[in-house]
Coordinates of C-alpha atoms in Angstrom, one line a residue:
X1 CA 253.8 81.9 127.8
X2 CA 251.5 80.0 125.4
X3 CA 253.8 78.0 123.1
X4 CA 251.8 77.6 120.0
X5 CA 253.2 73.7 118.0
X6 CA 252.7 72.7 114.5
X7 CA 252.2 69.1 114.6
X8 CA 255.4 67.9 113.0
X9 CA 255.8 64.1 112.0
X10 CA 256.0 60.5 113.7
X11 CA 259.7 60.4 114.0
X12 CA 260.9 58.1 116.8
X13 CA 264.4 58.3 115.7
X14 CA 265.1 61.5 115.5
X15 CA 266.1 63.6 118.7
X16 CA 262.7 64.0 121.2
X17 CA 263.1 67.7 121.5
X18 CA 262.2 68.7 118.2
X19 CA 259.3 70.9 118.0
X20 CA 256.4 69.2 116.9
X21 CA 258.0 65.7 117.2
X22 CA 255.6 62.5 117.5
X23 CA 257.4 59.7 119.3
X24 CA 255.0 57.0 119.7
X25 CA 251.2 56.8 118.4
X26 CA 248.6 53.9 117.4
X27 CA 246.3 54.2 114.4
X28 CA 246.8 57.7 113.8
X29 CA 248.1 58.3 109.9
X30 CA 249.1 61.5 108.3
X31 CA 247.4 63.9 106.1
X32 CA 248.3 66.9 104.1
X33 CA 247.2 69.1 107.0
X34 CA 248.5 67.2 109.9
X35 CA 247.4 63.6 111.5
X36 CA 244.6 61.9 111.7
X37 CA 242.8 58.8 113.2
X38 CA 243.0 56.1 111.2
X39 CA 240.5 54.5 109.3
X40 CA 238.2 51.2 110.5
X41 CA 237.4 48.5 108.7
X42 CA 234.4 48.7 107.3
X43 CA 232.8 45.1 105.7
X44 CA 232.1 45.7 102.1
X45 CA 229.4 42.5 101.7
X46 CA 231.4 39.7 100.4
X47 CA 231.3 36.5 101.8
X48 CA 233.9 35.1 103.7
X49 CA 236.5 32.9 101.6
X50 CA 236.4 29.1 102.3
X51 CA 240.1 29.5 104.1
X52 CA 243.0 31.6 104.6
X53 CA 244.2 34.1 101.1
X54 CA 247.7 34.3 100.5
X55 CA 247.1 37.0 98.2
X56 CA 244.3 39.1 96.0
X57 CA 244.1 41.9 93.6
X58 CA 241.6 43.7 91.3
X59 CA 242.2 43.5 87.4
X60 CA 241.3 46.0 85.1
X61 CA 239.8 44.8 81.8
X62 CA 240.1 47.2 78.4
X63 CA 236.8 48.4 78.7
X64 CA 237.0 49.5 82.3
X65 CA 235.5 46.6 84.0
X66 CA 237.1 44.3 86.8
X67 CA 237.6 40.8 88.1
X68 CA 238.4 40.7 91.7
X69 CA 240.4 37.3 92.3
X70 CA 241.2 35.5 95.7
X71 CA 244.0 32.9 95.8
X72 CA 244.3 30.4 99.0
X73 CA 246.5 27.6 98.8
X74 CA 244.9 25.2 96.5
X75 CA 242.1 27.5 95.3
X76 CA 241.8 30.5 93.1
X77 CA 238.5 32.4 93.7
X78 CA 236.6 35.3 91.7
X79 CA 234.0 37.4 93.2
X80 CA 230.6 36.9 92.1
X81 CA 228.1 39.3 93.2
X82 CA 228.5 38.9 97.4
X83 CA 229.4 35.2 96.6
X84 CA 233.0 33.7 95.9
X85 CA 232.9 31.3 92.7
X86 CA 235.6 28.5 92.6
X87 CA 237.7 29.2 89.2
X88 CA 240.6 27.0 90.0
X89 CA 242.0 24.6 86.9
X90 CA 243.6 22.4 89.4
X91 CA 244.5 22.2 93.3
X92 CA 247.4 24.4 93.4
X93 CA 250.3 24.6 95.7
X94 CA 250.7 28.0 97.0
X95 CA 251.8 29.5 100.2
X96 CA 253.7 32.1 102.2
X97 CA 256.9 31.3 100.3
X98 CA 254.9 30.3 96.8
X99 CA 252.9 33.9 96.4
X100 CA 249.9 33.9 94.2
X101 CA 250.7 36.9 91.8
X102 CA 247.9 38.3 89.7
X103 CA 248.4 40.7 86.5
X104 CA 246.2 41.6 83.4
X105 CA 247.2 41.3 79.7
X106 CA 244.8 42.8 78.1
X107 CA 241.4 41.0 78.9
X108 CA 243.5 37.7 79.8
X109 CA 243.4 37.7 83.7
X110 CA 247.2 35.9 84.8
X111 CA 248.1 34.1 87.9
X112 CA 251.2 32.1 88.6
X113 CA 253.2 31.3 92.1
X114 CA 256.4 29.2 92.5
X115 CA 254.6 26.0 92.5
X116 CA 252.2 25.9 89.9
X117 CA 252.4 26.8 85.7
X118 CA 250.8 30.4 84.7
X119 CA 247.3 30.1 84.4
X120 CA 245.0 32.6 82.4
X121 CA 241.5 32.8 82.1
X122 CA 239.3 35.0 79.6
X123 CA 236.2 34.6 81.6
X124 CA 235.5 31.6 84.2
X125 CA 238.0 28.6 85.3
X126 CA 241.5 28.9 85.2
X127 CA 243.8 26.8 82.9
X128 CA 247.6 26.7 82.6
X129 CA 249.6 28.2 79.6
X130 CA 251.4 26.0 78.0
X131 CA 254.7 25.6 77.8
X132 CA 254.9 28.7 80.1
X133 CA 257.3 28.7 83.7
X134 CA 256.0 28.7 87.1
X135 CA 257.6 31.7 88.8
X136 CA 257.8 33.5 92.0
X137 CA 257.4 37.0 90.2
X138 CA 255.3 38.9 87.3
X139 CA 254.5 41.8 85.5
X140 CA 253.1 43.1 82.3
X141 CA 254.5 45.7 80.5
X142 CA 255.1 46.9 77.0
X143 CA 253.0 44.1 75.4
X144 CA 254.9 41.0 77.0
X145 CA 254.0 39.2 80.0
X146 CA 257.5 39.2 82.6
X147 CA 257.9 36.6 84.7
X148 CA 260.8 35.4 86.9
X149 CA 262.4 33.1 89.4
X150 CA 261.2 30.4 87.3
X151 CA 261.1 26.5 87.3
X152 CA 260.1 24.8 84.0
X153 CA 261.1 21.7 82.1
X154 CA 264.3 23.5 79.9
X155 CA 266.0 25.1 82.6
X156 CA 264.8 23.8 85.4
X157 CA 264.8 26.0 89.2
X158 CA 266.4 29.3 88.4
X159 CA 266.2 31.8 91.0
X160 CA 267.4 34.5 88.8
X161 CA 265.8 33.6 85.6
X162 CA 263.6 36.0 83.7
X163 CA 261.6 35.5 80.5
X164 CA 259.2 37.3 78.4
X165 CA 256.2 35.8 76.6
X166 CA 256.1 36.7 72.4
X167 CA 255.1 39.8 71.8
X168 CA 251.4 40.9 72.7
X169 CA 250.6 36.9 73.1
X170 CA 250.8 35.5 76.5
X171 CA 250.6 31.8 75.0
X172 CA 253.6 32.4 73.7
X173 CA 256.7 30.6 75.5
X174 CA 258.6 29.3 72.7
X175 CA 262.4 31.4 71.9
X176 CA 262.0 33.0 69.1
X177 CA 264.0 36.0 67.1
X178 CA 260.3 36.6 65.0
X179 CA 257.9 36.4 68.0
X180 CA 260.4 38.2 70.7
X181 CA 259.9 35.5 73.4
X182 CA 263.2 34.8 74.9
X183 CA 264.9 34.5 78.5
X184 CA 268.1 35.3 80.4
X185 CA 269.7 35.7 83.5
X186 CA 270.9 38.5 86.0
X187 CA 273.9 37.5 87.4
X188 CA 275.9 40.4 87.7
X189 CA 275.1 40.0 91.2
X190 CA 273.8 37.1 93.8
X191 CA 270.7 35.8 94.9
X192 CA 267.2 35.1 93.6
X193 CA 265.2 37.7 91.5
X194 CA 262.5 38.4 94.1
X195 CA 260.1 40.6 92.2
X196 CA 259.5 42.3 88.8
X197 CA 257.9 45.8 88.3
X198 CA 256.7 47.5 85.3
X199 CA 258.2 51.3 85.7
X200 CA 256.1 53.3 82.5
X201 CA 257.1 50.8 79.2
X202 CA 260.4 49.7 81.1
X203 CA 260.7 47.2 83.8
X204 CA 262.5 46.8 87.3
X205 CA 263.7 43.6 89.0
X206 CA 264.5 43.3 92.0
X207 CA 267.1 40.9 94.1
X208 CA 267.7 40.9 98.3
X209 CA 270.3 43.8 98.0
X210 CA 270.4 44.6 94.1
X211 CA 268.4 45.9 91.3
X212 CA 268.4 46.1 87.4
X213 CA 266.7 48.6 85.2
X214 CA 265.4 46.8 81.7
X215 CA 264.5 48.7 78.9
X216 CA 263.3 46.9 75.7
X217 CA 265.4 47.6 72.8
X218 CA 264.0 45.4 69.8
X219 CA 265.2 42.5 68.5
X220 CA 267.5 40.5 68.6
X221 CA 268.4 41.5 72.7
X222 CA 264.5 42.6 73.0
X223 CA 265.3 44.0 77.0
X224 CA 268.5 45.1 77.8
X225 CA 269.0 45.1 81.9
X226 CA 271.2 47.7 83.5
X227 CA 272.8 47.2 86.8
X228 CA 271.2 49.4 89.4
X229 CA 274.5 51.4 91.5
X230 CA 274.3 50.5 95.2
X231 CA 273.9 47.5 97.4
X232 CA 270.1 48.1 97.6
X233 CA 266.6 45.8 96.7
X234 CA 264.2 44.4 98.5
X235 CA 262.5 40.4 99.8
X236 CA 259.6 40.7 97.9
X237 CA 257.5 41.4 95.2
X238 CA 254.6 42.5 97.4
X239 CA 256.6 45.0 99.3
X240 CA 257.1 47.1 95.7
X241 CA 254.2 49.2 95.8
X242 CA 254.0 51.1 92.6
X243 CA 252.2 54.5 92.5
X244 CA 252.7 55.1 88.9
X245 CA 255.2 57.3 88.6
X246 CA 257.5 55.5 91.2
X247 CA 258.6 52.6 93.2
X248 CA 258.2 52.6 97.2
X249 CA 259.3 49.5 99.3
X250 CA 261.3 48.3 101.9
X251 CA 265.3 47.4 102.0
X252 CA 267.2 45.2 104.5
X253 CA 268.3 48.4 105.8
X254 CA 265.7 51.5 105.0
X255 CA 262.8 52.3 103.2
X256 CA 263.1 53.9 100.0
X257 CA 261.2 55.8 96.3
X258 CA 262.7 54.8 92.8
X259 CA 261.8 56.7 90.0
X260 CA 263.8 55.7 87.2
X261 CA 267.3 57.4 88.5
X262 CA 268.5 56.3 91.8
X263 CA 267.0 54.8 94.9
X264 CA 266.5 57.7 97.4
X265 CA 265.9 56.9 101.2
X266 CA 263.0 58.0 103.0
X267 CA 263.0 56.2 106.2
X268 CA 265.5 58.3 108.3
X269 CA 262.8 59.3 111.1
X270 CA 261.7 55.6 111.9
X271 CA 264.3 53.3 110.2
X272 CA 265.7 52.0 113.4
X273 CA 262.5 52.2 115.4
X274 CA 260.6 49.9 112.3
X275 CA 263.8 47.4 111.7
X276 CA 263.2 46.7 115.4
X277 CA 259.5 46.1 115.5
X278 CA 260.0 43.9 112.4
X279 CA 260.4 40.1 112.8
X280 CA 263.3 40.4 110.4
X281 CA 263.1 36.5 109.6
X282 CA 259.9 36.6 108.2
X283 CA 260.9 39.7 106.6
X284 CA 259.8 38.5 103.0
X285 CA 256.3 38.3 104.2
X286 CA 255.7 42.1 103.8
X287 CA 252.9 43.4 101.9
X288 CA 252.5 46.5 100.7
X289 CA 249.1 48.8 99.3
X290 CA 248.3 52.2 97.7
X291 CA 245.7 54.4 98.7
X292 CA 245.3 56.5 96.1
X293 CA 242.7 58.7 96.6
X294 CA 244.8 60.1 100.2
X295 CA 248.2 59.4 98.7
X296 CA 249.2 56.8 101.0
X297 CA 251.5 53.6 100.7
X298 CA 250.7 51.2 103.7
X299 CA 253.1 48.3 104.4
X300 CA 251.5 45.5 106.5
X301 CA 254.4 42.9 108.4
X302 CA 255.1 40.8 110.7
X303 CA 256.4 42.3 114.1
X304 CA 259.0 41.1 116.2
X305 CA 257.4 37.6 118.1
X306 CA 254.6 37.0 115.5
X307 CA 256.0 34.2 113.7
X308 CA 255.0 35.5 110.4
X309 CA 251.5 36.8 111.4
X310 CA 251.4 40.4 109.4
X311 CA 249.7 42.4 112.6
X312 CA 252.0 45.5 112.1
X313 CA 251.7 48.8 110.0
X314 CA 253.5 51.8 109.0
X315 CA 251.5 54.7 106.5
X316 CA 253.5 56.7 104.4
X317 CA 252.0 60.3 102.8
X318 CA 253.9 60.7 99.7
X319 CA 252.5 64.2 99.1
X320 CA 253.2 65.2 102.9
X321 CA 256.3 63.2 103.0
X322 CA 255.0 61.9 106.4
X323 CA 254.8 58.8 108.3
X324 CA 252.2 57.0 110.9
X325 CA 250.9 53.6 112.2
X326 CA 248.2 51.3 111.5
X327 CA 248.6 48.4 113.2
X328 CA 246.0 45.6 112.7
X329 CA 245.9 41.9 111.6
X330 CA 245.0 41.0 108.3
X331 CA 245.9 38.3 106.2
X332 CA 247.2 40.5 102.7
X333 CA 245.7 44.0 101.7
X334 CA 243.9 44.7 98.6
X335 CA 243.3 47.4 96.9
X336 CA 239.3 47.4 95.8
X337 CA 237.2 48.5 93.6
X338 CA 233.8 49.6 94.8
X339 CA 230.7 48.6 92.3
X340 CA 228.3 50.8 93.5
X341 CA 224.9 49.8 95.6
X342 CA 221.9 49.2 94.4
X343 CA 218.8 48.4 97.0
X344 CA 219.6 45.0 96.2
X345 CA 223.3 45.1 97.0
X346 CA 223.2 47.5 100.1
X347 CA 225.8 45.1 102.8
X348 CA 223.0 45.7 105.5
X349 CA 219.9 43.8 106.4
X350 CA 218.7 46.6 109.0
X351 CA 220.0 50.3 109.6
X352 CA 221.7 49.2 112.3
X353 CA 224.0 47.0 110.5
X354 CA 225.1 49.9 107.8
X355 CA 228.6 49.9 107.2
X356 CA 230.9 52.6 109.6
X357 CA 231.7 54.3 106.6
X358 CA 231.0 58.1 106.7
X359 CA 228.5 59.7 104.3
X360 CA 231.6 61.7 102.5
X361 CA 233.7 58.4 102.0
X362 CA 235.0 56.7 98.7
X363 CA 233.3 53.8 99.6
X364 CA 229.7 55.1 98.1
X365 CA 231.2 56.3 94.7
X366 CA 230.7 53.5 91.8
X367 CA 234.5 52.8 90.6
X368 CA 236.0 54.1 93.0
X369 CA 239.5 52.2 94.3
X370 CA 239.6 52.4 97.8
X371 CA 242.8 50.5 100.2
X372 CA 241.4 47.2 101.9
X373 CA 242.8 44.2 103.2
X374 CA 241.4 40.5 103.9
X375 CA 240.8 40.2 107.5
X376 CA 241.6 36.6 109.4
X377 CA 238.0 35.9 109.1
X378 CA 238.4 35.6 105.6
X379 CA 236.7 38.7 104.5
X380 CA 236.9 41.9 102.6
X381 CA 237.1 45.3 104.9
X382 CA 237.8 48.9 102.9
X383 CA 239.7 51.3 104.9
X384 CA 236.7 53.8 105.1
X385 CA 235.0 53.0 108.7
X386 CA 235.1 55.8 111.4
X387 CA 237.7 55.7 113.3
X388 CA 237.3 53.8 116.6
X389 CA 240.1 54.7 118.8
X390 CA 243.6 56.1 118.2
X391 CA 246.8 58.0 120.1
X392 CA 249.5 60.0 120.0
X393 CA 252.6 60.9 121.9
X394 CA 254.8 64.5 121.8
X395 CA 258.0 65.2 122.5
X396 CA 259.6 66.7 125.0
X397 CA 259.2 70.5 126.1
X398 CA 261.2 72.0 128.6
X399 CA 264.7 73.3 130.0
X400 CA 267.3 71.6 131.4
X401 CA 268.3 74.3 133.4
X402 CA 264.7 75.5 134.5
X403 CA 261.8 74.0 136.0
X404 CA 258.4 75.2 133.8
X405 CA 254.8 74.8 135.1
X406 CA 252.6 73.0 132.4
X407 CA 248.9 74.3 133.4
X408 CA 246.6 73.5 130.1
X409 CA 247.2 72.1 126.6
X410 CA 244.8 72.4 123.7
X411 CA 245.0 70.8 120.5
X412 CA 244.1 72.5 117.3
X413 CA 241.6 70.7 116.1
X414 CA 240.4 69.8 112.4
X415 CA 237.7 67.4 112.9
X416 CA 236.8 66.9 116.9
X417 CA 236.9 63.5 118.3
X418 CA 234.2 62.3 120.6
X419 CA 236.2 61.7 123.4
X420 CA 239.7 63.1 124.3
X421 CA 242.0 62.0 126.8
X422 CA 245.4 63.4 127.9
X423 CA 248.6 62.0 130.3
X424 CA 250.9 64.1 131.6
X425 CA 254.3 62.7 131.7
X426 CA 257.5 64.4 133.3
X427 CA 261.5 64.2 134.2
X428 CA 263.4 66.5 136.2
X429 CA 266.6 65.1 133.8
X430 CA 266.5 64.8 130.5
X431 CA 267.2 61.1 129.3
X432 CA 266.0 59.9 133.2
X433 CA 263.0 57.7 133.2
X434 CA 259.2 59.4 133.0
X435 CA 256.9 59.8 135.8
X436 CA 253.2 59.1 134.8
X437 CA 250.9 62.1 135.9
X438 CA 247.6 61.9 135.9
X439 CA 244.9 61.8 133.1
X440 CA 243.0 64.2 132.3
X441 CA 239.9 64.1 130.4
X442 CA 239.1 67.1 128.0
X443 CA 236.6 69.9 128.6
X444 CA 235.6 72.8 126.5
X445 CA 238.7 72.1 124.3
X446 CA 241.5 72.0 126.4
X447 CA 243.4 69.6 129.0
X448 CA 243.8 71.3 132.0
X449 CA 246.9 70.3 134.1
X450 CA 248.6 71.5 137.1
X451 CA 252.8 70.1 136.7
X452 CA 256.2 71.2 137.1
X453 CA 259.2 69.4 136.2
X454 CA 262.0 70.6 133.9
X455 CA 260.4 68.5 130.8
X456 CA 257.3 67.4 129.8
X457 CA 255.6 65.5 127.3
X458 CA 251.8 64.0 126.5
X459 CA 249.9 61.2 125.2
X460 CA 246.8 62.4 123.8
X461 CA 244.2 59.4 123.5
X462 CA 241.1 59.5 121.1
X463 CA 237.7 57.5 120.3
X464 CA 235.7 58.9 116.9
X465 CA 237.4 60.6 114.0
X466 CA 239.8 63.0 114.9
X467 CA 242.1 65.1 113.0
X468 CA 244.3 67.6 114.6
X469 CA 247.4 70.3 113.2
X470 CA 248.9 71.5 116.2
X471 CA 249.3 71.9 120.0
X472 CA 248.9 75.3 122.1
X473 CA 250.5 74.8 125.6
X474 CA 250.7 76.8 128.4
X475 CA 253.7 76.4 129.7
X476 CA 256.1 79.4 131.4
X477 CA 259.3 79.4 133.5
X478 CA 259.0 78.6 137.3
X479 CA 259.0 82.4 138.9
X480 CA 257.6 83.6 135.2
X481 CA 254.7 85.9 135.0

């Protein structure tokens, strides 16, 4: 009897007998049609930074041109051709606990961290904004620069305090009704403000276990804050991913989406698995990234025992509502904008050194935004390369009371990999230890096997680009024809 199984989702927390479920995977990400091998990093052709990146951002000016910045512990660098130019105003005090935050205000680029006063640059080097705070969080919204978790002369270190600049004036930080520059505290719940993000013309402030919705109401209040019901929040501004219409973020016990109504959990299929794999002591280092072209949200995180190294990655497709995994070790993610290539800017000296990006990749299209990251070699890599390797493990197929014979497995490919292998695992009592069967190499589009057991599962491993939407199994009850 042939079983045609539509590939479901990566859901290690759910019942493994759920048809189509994926119980484990490596470098396997969801698409609208099924799952594909995760893209390899492709060198975008920029020089390496002088030291490790603490954070980075691409900022868009009013004419749609962009500036790319990378902040290290002591410097801010700006992309200039294929090189990096030091645009620092001083020696800075950023770190993994005092991350750089970058925002664009009209044609002015802004940068801040909790150890350094707000910096601005209209072109060239940054300079400190006179009278502005140091801050652990920042966004621009509705004509204001909003900062939070601040440290400045008047109020000192005030972790639950927010400030907004004068209206349409990033240089004005003197409270006054006329300019609408003002400050306040969010004290209905304990803890520091971890992040502030715009949501349309409004703003959301996140604490560890609470959220506040801020709306502009004009003078004298300027910003009115409403506590959102529920003990839900997050530990870092960087784990909040703004897709334009909603925020996706990782809380203490679950993963959520918030569109201005209420936070909705989305982590059910892998919540327990993820928080077990996460090094909880370093969860404030989680970094999110939006892949707009593919409808994906990436969260890079420190895995258990990594001591703060970003070496894990979960991926959520908000169009198909499915999860995947794309582990790799990075310094920080960045949504990179491709500038387009000329003969003088091709990032290769020979044809053999040509980037691994496919010909239809967004990498080649000027002004296309692509998901990217800064690797441990301090260089930028876009997630546009051909998949190097990937794998996934199915759920359990069989019956508690009947032995079944598995004789063949065939994947429904949408993109055929370079190579494919399958390992059959089997057990005679559900919940018992799995026994490893033989490894089978794909031949003529199928994996042949001969195994009699009550329960079966398969691990498929690939090299090269691959996309699949289902599995066909030859699985019959013993004694059936």
